[in-house]
Coordinates of C-alpha atoms and ligand atoms in Angstrom, one line a residue:
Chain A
X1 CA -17.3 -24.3 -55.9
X2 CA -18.7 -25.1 -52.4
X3 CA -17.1 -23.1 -49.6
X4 CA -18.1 -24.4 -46.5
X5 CA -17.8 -22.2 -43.4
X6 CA -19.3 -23.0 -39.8
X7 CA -22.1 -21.0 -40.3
X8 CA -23.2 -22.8 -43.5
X9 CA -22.4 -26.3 -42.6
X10 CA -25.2 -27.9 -41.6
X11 CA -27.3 -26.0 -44.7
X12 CA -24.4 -27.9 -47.0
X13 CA -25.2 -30.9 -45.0
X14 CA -28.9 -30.5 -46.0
X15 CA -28.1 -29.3 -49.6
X16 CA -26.6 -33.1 -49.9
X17 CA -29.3 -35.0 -49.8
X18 CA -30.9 -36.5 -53.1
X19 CA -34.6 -35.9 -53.9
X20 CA -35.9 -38.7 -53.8
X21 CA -34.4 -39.8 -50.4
X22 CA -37.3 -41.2 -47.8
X23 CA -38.4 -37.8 -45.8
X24 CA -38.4 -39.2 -42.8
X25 CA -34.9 -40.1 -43.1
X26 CA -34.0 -36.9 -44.5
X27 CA -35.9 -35.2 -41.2
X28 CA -34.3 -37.7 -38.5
X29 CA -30.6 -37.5 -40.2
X30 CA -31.0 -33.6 -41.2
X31 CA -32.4 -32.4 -37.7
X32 CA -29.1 -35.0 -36.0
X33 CA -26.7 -32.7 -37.9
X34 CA -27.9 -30.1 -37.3
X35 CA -28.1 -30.4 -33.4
X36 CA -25.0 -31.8 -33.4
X37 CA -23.2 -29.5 -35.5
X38 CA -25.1 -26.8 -33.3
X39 CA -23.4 -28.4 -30.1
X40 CA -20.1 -28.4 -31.5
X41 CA -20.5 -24.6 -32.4
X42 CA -21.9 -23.6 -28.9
X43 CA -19.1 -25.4 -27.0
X44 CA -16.4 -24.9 -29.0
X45 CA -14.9 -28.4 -29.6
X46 CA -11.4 -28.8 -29.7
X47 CA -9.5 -31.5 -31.4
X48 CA -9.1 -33.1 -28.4
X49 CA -12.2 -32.9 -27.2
X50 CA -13.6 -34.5 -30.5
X51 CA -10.5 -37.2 -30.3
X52 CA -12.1 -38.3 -26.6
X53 CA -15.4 -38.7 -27.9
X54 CA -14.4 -40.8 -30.8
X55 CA -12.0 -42.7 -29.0
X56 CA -15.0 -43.3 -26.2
X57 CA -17.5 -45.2 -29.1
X58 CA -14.3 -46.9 -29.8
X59 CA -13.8 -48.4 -26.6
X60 CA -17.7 -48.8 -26.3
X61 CA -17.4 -50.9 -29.8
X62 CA -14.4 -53.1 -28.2
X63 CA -16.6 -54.0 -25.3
X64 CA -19.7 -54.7 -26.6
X65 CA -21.4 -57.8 -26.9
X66 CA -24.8 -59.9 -26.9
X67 CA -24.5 -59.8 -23.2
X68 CA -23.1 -56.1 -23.0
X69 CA -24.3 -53.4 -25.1
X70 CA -22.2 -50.5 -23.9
X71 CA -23.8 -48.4 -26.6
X72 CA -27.6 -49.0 -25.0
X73 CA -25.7 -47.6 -21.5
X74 CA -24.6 -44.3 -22.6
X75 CA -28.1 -43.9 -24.5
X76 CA -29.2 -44.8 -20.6
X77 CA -27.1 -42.0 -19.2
X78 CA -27.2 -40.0 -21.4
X79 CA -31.5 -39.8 -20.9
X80 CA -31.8 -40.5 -24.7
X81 CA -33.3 -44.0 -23.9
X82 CA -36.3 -42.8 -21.4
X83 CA -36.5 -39.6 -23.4
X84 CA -37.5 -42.5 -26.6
X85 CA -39.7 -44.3 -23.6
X86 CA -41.4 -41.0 -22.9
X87 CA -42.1 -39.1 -25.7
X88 CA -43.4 -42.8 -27.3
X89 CA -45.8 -43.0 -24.0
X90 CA -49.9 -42.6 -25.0
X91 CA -51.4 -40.6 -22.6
X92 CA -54.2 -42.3 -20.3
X93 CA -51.1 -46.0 -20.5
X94 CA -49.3 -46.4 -17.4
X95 CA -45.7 -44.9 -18.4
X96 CA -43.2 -46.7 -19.9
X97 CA -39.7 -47.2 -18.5
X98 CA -36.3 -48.3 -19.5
X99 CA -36.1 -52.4 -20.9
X100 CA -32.4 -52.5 -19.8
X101 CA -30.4 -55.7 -20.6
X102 CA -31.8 -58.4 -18.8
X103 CA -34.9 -59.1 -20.2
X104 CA -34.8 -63.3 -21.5
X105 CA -37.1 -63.8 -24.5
X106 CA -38.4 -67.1 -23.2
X107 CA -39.3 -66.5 -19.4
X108 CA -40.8 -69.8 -17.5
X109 CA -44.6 -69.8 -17.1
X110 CA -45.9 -68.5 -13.7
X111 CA -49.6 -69.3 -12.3
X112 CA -51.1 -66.6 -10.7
X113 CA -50.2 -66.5 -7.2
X114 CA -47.4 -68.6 -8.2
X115 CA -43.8 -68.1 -6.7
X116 CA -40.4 -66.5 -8.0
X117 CA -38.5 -66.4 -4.3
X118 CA -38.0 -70.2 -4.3
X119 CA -34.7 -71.1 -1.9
X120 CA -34.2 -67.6 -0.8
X121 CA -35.1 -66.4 2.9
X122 CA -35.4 -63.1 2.4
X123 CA -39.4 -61.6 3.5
X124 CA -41.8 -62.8 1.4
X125 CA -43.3 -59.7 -1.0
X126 CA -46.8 -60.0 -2.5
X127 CA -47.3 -58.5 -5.8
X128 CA -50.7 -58.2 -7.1
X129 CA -53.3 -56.1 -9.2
X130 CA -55.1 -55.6 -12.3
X131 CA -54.7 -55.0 -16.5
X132 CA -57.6 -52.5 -17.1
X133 CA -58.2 -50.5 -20.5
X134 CA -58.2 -46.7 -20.0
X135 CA -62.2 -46.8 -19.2
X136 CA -61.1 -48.8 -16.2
X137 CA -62.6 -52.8 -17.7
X138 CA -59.9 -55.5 -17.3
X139 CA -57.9 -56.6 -19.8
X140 CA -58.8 -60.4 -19.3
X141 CA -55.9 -62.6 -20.2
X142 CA -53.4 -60.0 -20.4
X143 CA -50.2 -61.6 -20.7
X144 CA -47.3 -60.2 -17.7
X145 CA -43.6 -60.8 -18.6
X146 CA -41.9 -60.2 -15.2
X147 CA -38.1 -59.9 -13.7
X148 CA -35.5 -58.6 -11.0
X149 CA -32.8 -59.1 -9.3
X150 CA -32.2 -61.1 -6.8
X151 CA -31.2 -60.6 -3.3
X152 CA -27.5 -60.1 -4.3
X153 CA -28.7 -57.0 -6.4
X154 CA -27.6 -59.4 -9.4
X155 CA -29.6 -61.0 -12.5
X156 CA -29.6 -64.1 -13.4
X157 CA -27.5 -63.7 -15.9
X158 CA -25.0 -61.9 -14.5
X159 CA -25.1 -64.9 -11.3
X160 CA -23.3 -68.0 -11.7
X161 CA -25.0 -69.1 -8.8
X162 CA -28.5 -68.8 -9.9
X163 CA -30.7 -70.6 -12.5
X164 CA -30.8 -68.5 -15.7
X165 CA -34.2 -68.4 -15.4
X166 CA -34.4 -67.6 -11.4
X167 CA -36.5 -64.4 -10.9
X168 CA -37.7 -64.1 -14.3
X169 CA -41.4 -65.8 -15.1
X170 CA -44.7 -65.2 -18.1
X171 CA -47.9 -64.9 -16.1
X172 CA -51.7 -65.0 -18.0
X173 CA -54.0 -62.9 -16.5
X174 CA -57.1 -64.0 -15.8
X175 CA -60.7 -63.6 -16.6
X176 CA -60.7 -60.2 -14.6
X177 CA -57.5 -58.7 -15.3
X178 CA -56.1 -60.1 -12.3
X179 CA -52.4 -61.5 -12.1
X180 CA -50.2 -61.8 -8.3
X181 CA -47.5 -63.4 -7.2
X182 CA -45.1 -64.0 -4.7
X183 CA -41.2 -63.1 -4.4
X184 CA -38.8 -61.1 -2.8
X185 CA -37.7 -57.6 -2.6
X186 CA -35.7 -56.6 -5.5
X187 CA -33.2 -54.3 -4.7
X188 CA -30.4 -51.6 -6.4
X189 CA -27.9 -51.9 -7.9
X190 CA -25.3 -50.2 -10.4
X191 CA -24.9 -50.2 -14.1
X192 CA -21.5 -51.6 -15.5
X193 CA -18.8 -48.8 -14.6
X194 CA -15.7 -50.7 -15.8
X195 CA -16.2 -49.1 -19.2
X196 CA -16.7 -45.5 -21.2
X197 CA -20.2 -45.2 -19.3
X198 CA -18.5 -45.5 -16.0
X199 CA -15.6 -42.6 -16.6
X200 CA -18.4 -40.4 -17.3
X201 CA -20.1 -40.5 -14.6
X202 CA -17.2 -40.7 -12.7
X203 CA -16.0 -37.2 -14.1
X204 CA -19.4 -36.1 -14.0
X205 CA -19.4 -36.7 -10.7
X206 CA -22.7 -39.2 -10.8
X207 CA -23.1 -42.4 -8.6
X208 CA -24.2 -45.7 -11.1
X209 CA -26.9 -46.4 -9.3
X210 CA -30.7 -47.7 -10.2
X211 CA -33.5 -47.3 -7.5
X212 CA -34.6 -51.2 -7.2
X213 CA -37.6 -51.9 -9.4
X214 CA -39.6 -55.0 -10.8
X215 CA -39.6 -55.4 -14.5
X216 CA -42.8 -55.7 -16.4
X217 CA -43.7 -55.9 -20.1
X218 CA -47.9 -56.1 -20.2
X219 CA -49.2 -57.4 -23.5
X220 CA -52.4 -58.1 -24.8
X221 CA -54.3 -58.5 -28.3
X222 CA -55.6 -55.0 -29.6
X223 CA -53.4 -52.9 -26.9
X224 CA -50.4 -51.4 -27.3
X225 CA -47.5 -53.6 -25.6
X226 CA -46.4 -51.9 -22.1
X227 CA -42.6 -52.1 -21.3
X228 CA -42.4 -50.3 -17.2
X229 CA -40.7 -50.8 -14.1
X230 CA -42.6 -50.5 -10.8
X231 CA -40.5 -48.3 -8.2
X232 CA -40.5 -48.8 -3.9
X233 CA -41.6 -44.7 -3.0
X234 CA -38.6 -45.3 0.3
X235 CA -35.2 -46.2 -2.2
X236 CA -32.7 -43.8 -1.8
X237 CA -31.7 -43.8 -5.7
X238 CA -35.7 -42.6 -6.4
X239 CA -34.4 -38.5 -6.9
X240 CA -31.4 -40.0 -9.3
X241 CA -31.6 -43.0 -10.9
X242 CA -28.9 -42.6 -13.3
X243 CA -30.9 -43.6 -15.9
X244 CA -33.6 -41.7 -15.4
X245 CA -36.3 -44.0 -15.2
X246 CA -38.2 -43.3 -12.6
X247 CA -41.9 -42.0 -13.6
X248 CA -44.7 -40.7 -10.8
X249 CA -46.6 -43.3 -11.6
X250 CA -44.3 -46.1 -11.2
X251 CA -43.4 -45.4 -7.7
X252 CA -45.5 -48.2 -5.2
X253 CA -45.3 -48.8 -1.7
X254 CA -44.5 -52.0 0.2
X255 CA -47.0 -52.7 2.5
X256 CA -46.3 -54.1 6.2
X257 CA -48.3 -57.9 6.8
X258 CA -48.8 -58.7 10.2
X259 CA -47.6 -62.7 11.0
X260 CA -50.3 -64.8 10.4
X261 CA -52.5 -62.8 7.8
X262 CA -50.9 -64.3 4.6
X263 CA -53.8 -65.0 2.2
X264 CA -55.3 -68.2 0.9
X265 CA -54.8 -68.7 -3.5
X266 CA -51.0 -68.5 -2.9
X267 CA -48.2 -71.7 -4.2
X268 CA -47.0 -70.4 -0.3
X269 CA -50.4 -70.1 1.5
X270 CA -49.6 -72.0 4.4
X271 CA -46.0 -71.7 4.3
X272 CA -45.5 -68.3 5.2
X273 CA -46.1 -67.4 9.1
X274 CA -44.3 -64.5 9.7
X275 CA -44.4 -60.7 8.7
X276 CA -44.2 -59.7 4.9
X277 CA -45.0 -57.1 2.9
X278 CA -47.6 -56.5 -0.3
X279 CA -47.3 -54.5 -3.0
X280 CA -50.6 -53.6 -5.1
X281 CA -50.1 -52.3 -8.5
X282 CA -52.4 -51.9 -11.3
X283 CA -51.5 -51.7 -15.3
X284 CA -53.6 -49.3 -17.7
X285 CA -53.2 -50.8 -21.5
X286 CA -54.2 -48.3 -24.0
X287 CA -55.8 -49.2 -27.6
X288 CA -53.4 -50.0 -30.7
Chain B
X1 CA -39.2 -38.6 -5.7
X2 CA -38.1 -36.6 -9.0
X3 CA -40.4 -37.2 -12.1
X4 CA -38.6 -37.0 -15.4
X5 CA -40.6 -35.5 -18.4
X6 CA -39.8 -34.8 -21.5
X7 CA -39.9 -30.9 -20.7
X8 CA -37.5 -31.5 -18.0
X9 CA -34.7 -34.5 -18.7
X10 CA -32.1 -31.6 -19.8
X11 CA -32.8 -29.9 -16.4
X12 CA -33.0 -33.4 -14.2
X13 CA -29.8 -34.3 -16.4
X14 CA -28.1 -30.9 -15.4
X15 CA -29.0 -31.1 -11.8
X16 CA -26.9 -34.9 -11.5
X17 CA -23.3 -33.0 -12.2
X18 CA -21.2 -33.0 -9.1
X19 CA -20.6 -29.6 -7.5
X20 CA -16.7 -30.3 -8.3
X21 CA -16.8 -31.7 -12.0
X22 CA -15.1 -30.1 -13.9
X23 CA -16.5 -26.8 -15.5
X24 CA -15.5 -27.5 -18.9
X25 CA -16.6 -31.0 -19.0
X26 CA -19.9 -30.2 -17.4
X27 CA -20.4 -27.5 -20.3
X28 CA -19.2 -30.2 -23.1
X29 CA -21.2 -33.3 -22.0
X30 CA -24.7 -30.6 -20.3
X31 CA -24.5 -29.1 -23.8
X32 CA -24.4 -32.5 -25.5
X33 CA -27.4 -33.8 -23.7
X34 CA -29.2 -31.0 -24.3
X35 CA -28.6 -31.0 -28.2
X36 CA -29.4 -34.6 -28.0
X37 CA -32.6 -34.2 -26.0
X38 CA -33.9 -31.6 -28.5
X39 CA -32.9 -33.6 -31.5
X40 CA -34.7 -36.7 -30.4
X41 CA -37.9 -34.5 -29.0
X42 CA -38.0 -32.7 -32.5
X43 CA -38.1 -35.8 -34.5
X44 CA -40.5 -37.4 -32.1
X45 CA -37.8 -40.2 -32.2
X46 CA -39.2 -44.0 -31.9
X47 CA -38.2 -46.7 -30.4
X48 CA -37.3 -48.4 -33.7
X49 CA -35.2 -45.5 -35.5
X50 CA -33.3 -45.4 -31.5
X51 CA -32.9 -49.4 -32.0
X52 CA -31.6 -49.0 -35.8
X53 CA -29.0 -45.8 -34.4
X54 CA -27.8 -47.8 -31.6
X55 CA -26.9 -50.8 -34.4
X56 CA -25.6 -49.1 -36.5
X57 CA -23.0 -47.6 -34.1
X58 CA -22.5 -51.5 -32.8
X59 CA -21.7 -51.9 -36.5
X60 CA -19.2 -49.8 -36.7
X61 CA -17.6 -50.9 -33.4
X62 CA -17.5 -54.3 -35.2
X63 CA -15.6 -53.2 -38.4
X64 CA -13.2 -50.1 -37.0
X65 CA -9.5 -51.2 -36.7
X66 CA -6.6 -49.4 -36.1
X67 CA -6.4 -49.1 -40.0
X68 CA -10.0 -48.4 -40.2
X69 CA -11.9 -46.0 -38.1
X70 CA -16.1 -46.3 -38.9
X71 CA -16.0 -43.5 -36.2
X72 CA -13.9 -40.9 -37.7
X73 CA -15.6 -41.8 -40.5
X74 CA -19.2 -41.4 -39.2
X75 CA -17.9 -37.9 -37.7
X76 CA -16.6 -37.2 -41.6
X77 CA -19.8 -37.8 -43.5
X78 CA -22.2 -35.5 -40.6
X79 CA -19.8 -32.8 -41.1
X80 CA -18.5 -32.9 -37.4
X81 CA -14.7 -33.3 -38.2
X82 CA -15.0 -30.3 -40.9
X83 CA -16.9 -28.6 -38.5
X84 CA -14.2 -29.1 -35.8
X85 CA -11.5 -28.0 -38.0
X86 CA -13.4 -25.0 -39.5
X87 CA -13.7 -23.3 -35.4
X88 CA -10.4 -24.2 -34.5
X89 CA -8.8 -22.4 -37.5
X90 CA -7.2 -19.3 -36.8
X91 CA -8.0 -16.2 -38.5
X92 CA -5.0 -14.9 -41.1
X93 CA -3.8 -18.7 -41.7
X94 CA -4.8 -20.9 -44.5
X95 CA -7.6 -22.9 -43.7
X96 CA -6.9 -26.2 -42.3
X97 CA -8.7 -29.5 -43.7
X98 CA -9.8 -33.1 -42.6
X99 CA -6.4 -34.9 -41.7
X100 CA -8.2 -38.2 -42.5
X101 CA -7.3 -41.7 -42.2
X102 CA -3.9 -42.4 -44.6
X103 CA -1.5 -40.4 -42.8
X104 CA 2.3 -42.3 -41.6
X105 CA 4.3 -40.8 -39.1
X106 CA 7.2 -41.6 -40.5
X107 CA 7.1 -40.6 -44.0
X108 CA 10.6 -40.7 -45.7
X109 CA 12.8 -37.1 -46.4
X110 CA 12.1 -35.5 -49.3
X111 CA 14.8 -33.1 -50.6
X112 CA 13.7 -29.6 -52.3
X113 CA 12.8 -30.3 -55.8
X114 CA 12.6 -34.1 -54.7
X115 CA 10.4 -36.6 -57.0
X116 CA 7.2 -38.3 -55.3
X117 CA 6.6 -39.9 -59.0
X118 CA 8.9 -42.8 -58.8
X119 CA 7.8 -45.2 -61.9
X120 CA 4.4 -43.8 -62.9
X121 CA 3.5 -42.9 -66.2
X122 CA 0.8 -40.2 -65.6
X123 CA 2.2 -36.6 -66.6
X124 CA 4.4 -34.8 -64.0
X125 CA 3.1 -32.4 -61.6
X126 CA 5.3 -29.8 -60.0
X127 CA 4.2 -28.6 -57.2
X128 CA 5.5 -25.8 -55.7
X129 CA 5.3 -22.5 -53.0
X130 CA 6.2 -20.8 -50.3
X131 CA 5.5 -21.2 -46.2
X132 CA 5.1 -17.2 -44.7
X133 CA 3.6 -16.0 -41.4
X134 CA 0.6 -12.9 -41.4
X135 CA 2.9 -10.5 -42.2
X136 CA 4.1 -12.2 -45.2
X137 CA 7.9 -13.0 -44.2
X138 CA 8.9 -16.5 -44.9
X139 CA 9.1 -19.5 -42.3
X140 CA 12.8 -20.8 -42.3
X141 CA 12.9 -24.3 -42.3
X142 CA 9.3 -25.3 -42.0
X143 CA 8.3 -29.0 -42.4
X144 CA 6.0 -29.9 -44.9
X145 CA 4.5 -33.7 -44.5
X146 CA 2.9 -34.4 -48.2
X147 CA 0.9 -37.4 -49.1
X148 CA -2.1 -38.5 -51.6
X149 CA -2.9 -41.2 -53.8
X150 CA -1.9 -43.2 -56.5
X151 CA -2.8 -42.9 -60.3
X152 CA -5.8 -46.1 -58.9
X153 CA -6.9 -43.8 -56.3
X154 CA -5.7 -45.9 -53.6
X155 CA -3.2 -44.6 -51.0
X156 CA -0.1 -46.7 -50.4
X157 CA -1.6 -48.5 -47.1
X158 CA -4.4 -49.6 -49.3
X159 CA -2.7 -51.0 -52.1
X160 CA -0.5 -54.2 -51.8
X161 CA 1.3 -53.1 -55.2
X162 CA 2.9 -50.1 -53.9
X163 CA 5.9 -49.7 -51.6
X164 CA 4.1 -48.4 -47.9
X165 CA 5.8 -45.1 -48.2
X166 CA 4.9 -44.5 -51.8
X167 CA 3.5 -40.9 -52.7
X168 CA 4.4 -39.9 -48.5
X169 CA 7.1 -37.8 -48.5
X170 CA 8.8 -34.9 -45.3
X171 CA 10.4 -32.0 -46.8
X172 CA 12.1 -29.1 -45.1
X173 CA 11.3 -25.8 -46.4
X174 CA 15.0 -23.6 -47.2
X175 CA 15.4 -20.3 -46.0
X176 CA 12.9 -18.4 -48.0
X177 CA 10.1 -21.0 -46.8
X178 CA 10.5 -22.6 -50.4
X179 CA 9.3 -26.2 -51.0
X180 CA 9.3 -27.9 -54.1
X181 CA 8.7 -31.2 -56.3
X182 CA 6.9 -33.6 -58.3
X183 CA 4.4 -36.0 -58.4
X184 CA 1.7 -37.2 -60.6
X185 CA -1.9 -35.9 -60.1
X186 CA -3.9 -37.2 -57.2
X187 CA -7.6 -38.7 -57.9
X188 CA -10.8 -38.4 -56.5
X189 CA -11.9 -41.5 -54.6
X190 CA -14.4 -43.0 -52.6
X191 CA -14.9 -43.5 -48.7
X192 CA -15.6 -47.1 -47.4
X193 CA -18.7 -47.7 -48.2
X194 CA -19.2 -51.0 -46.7
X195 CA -20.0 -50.1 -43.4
X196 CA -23.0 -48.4 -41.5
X197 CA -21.7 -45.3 -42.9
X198 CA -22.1 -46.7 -46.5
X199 CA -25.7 -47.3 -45.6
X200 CA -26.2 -44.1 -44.2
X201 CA -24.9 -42.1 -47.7
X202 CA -27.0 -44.7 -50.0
X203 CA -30.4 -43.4 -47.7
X204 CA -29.5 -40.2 -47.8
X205 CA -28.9 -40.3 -52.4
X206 CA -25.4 -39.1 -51.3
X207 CA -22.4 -40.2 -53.4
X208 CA -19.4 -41.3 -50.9
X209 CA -16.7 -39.0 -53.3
X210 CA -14.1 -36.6 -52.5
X211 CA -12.5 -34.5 -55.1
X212 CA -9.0 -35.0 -55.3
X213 CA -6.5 -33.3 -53.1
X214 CA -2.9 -33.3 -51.9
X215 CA -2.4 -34.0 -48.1
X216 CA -0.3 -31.1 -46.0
X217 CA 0.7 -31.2 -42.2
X218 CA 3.4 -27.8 -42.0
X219 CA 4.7 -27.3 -39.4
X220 CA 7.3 -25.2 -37.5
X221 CA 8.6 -23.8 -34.3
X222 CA 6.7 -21.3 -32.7
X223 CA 3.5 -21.8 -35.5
X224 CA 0.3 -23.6 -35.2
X225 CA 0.4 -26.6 -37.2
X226 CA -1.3 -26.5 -40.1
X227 CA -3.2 -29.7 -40.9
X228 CA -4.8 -28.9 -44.9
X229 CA -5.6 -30.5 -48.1
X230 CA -5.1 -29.0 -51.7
X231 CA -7.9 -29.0 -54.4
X232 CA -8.0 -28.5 -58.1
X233 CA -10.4 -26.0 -59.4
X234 CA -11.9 -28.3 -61.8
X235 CA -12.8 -31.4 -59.5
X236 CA -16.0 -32.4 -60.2
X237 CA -16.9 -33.1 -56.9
X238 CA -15.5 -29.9 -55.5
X239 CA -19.3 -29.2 -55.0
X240 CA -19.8 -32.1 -52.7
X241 CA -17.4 -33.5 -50.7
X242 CA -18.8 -36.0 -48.8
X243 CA -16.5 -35.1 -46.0
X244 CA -17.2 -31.6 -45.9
X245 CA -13.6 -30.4 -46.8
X246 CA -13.4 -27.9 -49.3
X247 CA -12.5 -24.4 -48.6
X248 CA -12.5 -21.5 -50.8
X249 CA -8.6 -20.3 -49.9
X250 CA -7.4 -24.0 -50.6
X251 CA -8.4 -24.7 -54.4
X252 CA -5.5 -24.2 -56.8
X253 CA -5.5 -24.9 -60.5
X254 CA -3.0 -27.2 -62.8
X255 CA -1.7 -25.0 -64.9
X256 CA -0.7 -27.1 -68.4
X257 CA 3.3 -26.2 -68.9
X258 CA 4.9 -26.6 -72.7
X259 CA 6.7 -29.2 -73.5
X260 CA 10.5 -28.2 -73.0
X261 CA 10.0 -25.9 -70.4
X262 CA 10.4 -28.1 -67.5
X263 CA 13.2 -26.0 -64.5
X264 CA 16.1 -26.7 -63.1
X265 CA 16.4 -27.4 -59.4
X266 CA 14.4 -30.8 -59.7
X267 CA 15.1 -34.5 -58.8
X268 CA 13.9 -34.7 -62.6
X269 CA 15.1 -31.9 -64.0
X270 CA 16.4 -33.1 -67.9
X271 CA 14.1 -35.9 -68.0
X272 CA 11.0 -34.2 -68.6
X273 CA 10.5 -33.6 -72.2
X274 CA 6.9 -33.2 -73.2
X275 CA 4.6 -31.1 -71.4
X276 CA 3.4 -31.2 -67.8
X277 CA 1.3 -29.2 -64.9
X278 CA 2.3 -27.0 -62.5
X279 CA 0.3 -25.9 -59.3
X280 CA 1.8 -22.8 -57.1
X281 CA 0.0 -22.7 -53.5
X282 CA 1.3 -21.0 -50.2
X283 CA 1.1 -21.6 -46.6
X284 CA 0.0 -19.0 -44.0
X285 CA 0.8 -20.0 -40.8
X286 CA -0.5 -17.7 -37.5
X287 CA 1.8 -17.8 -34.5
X288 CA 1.1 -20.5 -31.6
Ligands
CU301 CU1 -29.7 -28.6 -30.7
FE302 FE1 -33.3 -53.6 -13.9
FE303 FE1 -7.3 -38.0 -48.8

């Protein structure tokens, strides 16, 4: 006869497992148990305490859909999902940061120094830079998945009022790593709070907000695919995002343009006479 | 601007907390991350075994009812709602066991030496004891809530063939802290395996069985409730409960009784002629 006690437990737990189970899912399910069972020892659940955190995946489970993955948000909060991101970085690769939700698998094509701002008035932002390896060649052809939000601080599928596929767009790099474009500031906003996620924070006494950022996922044939967010250095959400997202070396800054010194090679050369700002950012793509 | 690392997301996670939360629920939910943080650093989790936990708790979102809880259920199988139960019992009381999933509220009275049998075949069980505090006096009047399965292994709320409050039954103990009364012997049966946590035991070369058991809640005034479950000696799966429920202090044995020698005092009493079993267990409850 097996008595289990709560020092035992989580050898018990390991003592269950067959022999011939896959070891890798013997080390990622064992090692869950027994940090888990280790947390419930050092804090001393209570019934009650276990009952809340049950009934929480419950309500994240009633609320989830396509659209909404309220399971992907605590991982957020929780710093599981930029943990992943992190530890999965290669050293000498820009970092990696957070996909979030609101990525669309089939973005419009973009020419380089084509346009995203279309009918808004906000300032006209520049991006542009380079896909190099880690010895600093470019990546020629380097294909550049990009999105944000848009003025509102809303996606396009979260905005009635925009296209679906307004501020989202699949740019080629070309011949020397280059890509650019033209759009407008994204800028923060806060993560759905109107479910478990948002009474968290709300006892934890966080704010639900992201620094703005531009999305990027950087592909090319024989390098590992690239899945970041580029950060402005002034947004006030840049010491918590509350997804921890934010990396050193995804923080940028916009760049002041005097009127009149908006450059040729641009779908808006010639249409842009006042002030706006630039943004240079370059991607390193390390080796599969 | 705050970089997040690997080495420090527990510490960036710590420093988000409000100065006013709430001290315990900073300790519960800090102590979670950090637990969490360690587990996916240890594993060197990637992005696809993240991707597959994150479905698989979708999946049980999708299938948990108010019948059916893939949650509680999850909990179960890692040993968490054992684990819960094992540091919240108090020293000096009988151990208290998963509550699981099949208990009513409302289970009909049972009179002292009352018959849970009804119109089964299988030989009768008597079950009887006593319900004492430390010391050893008896608790007047203590309720007893009793429940288990069928002779098919199914409980009543699973099985369309048997009344709802078949084999549930509320008895008050008299003034000794006596209960009393017959059933037939409950089965060993299987958790859902249909569900993520289905997938999770098959991976693992775990069987989903739990040895049989009778269900207990006791309670009474001034007392801790005492939420248990009963085990026979020579369960074949007293080794490995897949929930993580067996305790030393709650295994009993049948004990085969003559034929002929069935009491007095019983709902059956005169209608048992051949042999039957007979299990004696206590209750110790501590004081509130
Ligand atoms: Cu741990
Ligand atoms: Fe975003
Ligand atoms: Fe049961």
């Amino acid at each position: 006869m097996r008595n289990v006690t709560p020092d035992n437990i989580t050898e018990v737990f390991q003592s269950y497992f067959s022999q011939d189970t896959d070891p890798r899912f013997r080390e990622v399910i064992g090692c869950l148990a027994k940090h888990l069972h280790a947390f419930t020892r050092e804090v001393g659940l209570t019934h009650d305490e276990w009952r809340k955190g049950l009934e929480a995946l419950e309500w994240a489970g009633r609320i989830t859909t396509p659209e909404r993955n309220e399971f992907v948000l605590l991982s957020d909060v929780m710093g599981l999902s930029s943990l992943v991101d992190m530890i999965n970085s290669r050293p000498g690769a820009t970092s990696s940061s957070v996909l979030g939700p609101f990525h669309v698998s089939d973005a419009p094509p973009l020419e380089i120094g084509g346009d995203m701002r279309g009918d808004f008035e906000e300032e006209v932002l520049l991006v542009e830079g380079h896909v190099r390896d880690p010895e600093g060649n470019p990546v020629a052809g380097a294909e550049i998945d990009i999105w944000q939000t848009a003025p509102n601080g809303l996606y396009s599928s979260q905005d009635p009022d925009q296209d679906i596929m307004s501020f989202h767009g699949l740019m080629t790099a070309d011949e020397n790593g280059r890509y650019a474009f033209t759009t407008v500031r994204p800028v923060s906003y806060t993560v759905p709070t109107d479910g478990p996620v948002g009474d968290i924070l709300k006892a934890a006494g966080r704010h639900p907000w992201r620094p703005s950022h531009l999305h990027f996922i950087v592909k090319a044939k024989g390098f590992r695919d690239l899945v970041t967010e580029v950060f402005p250095a002034d947004d006030p959400y840049l010491d918590q995002d509350t997804v921890f997202g934010v990396r050193e070396d995804l923080v940028m800054t916009y760049v002041p343009q005097p009127a009149g010194s908006f450059p040729e090679g641009f779908a808006l050369s010639g249409k842009v006479d006042g002030p706006y700002a630039r943004v240079d950012f370059d991607f390193t793509l390390v080796r599969d």
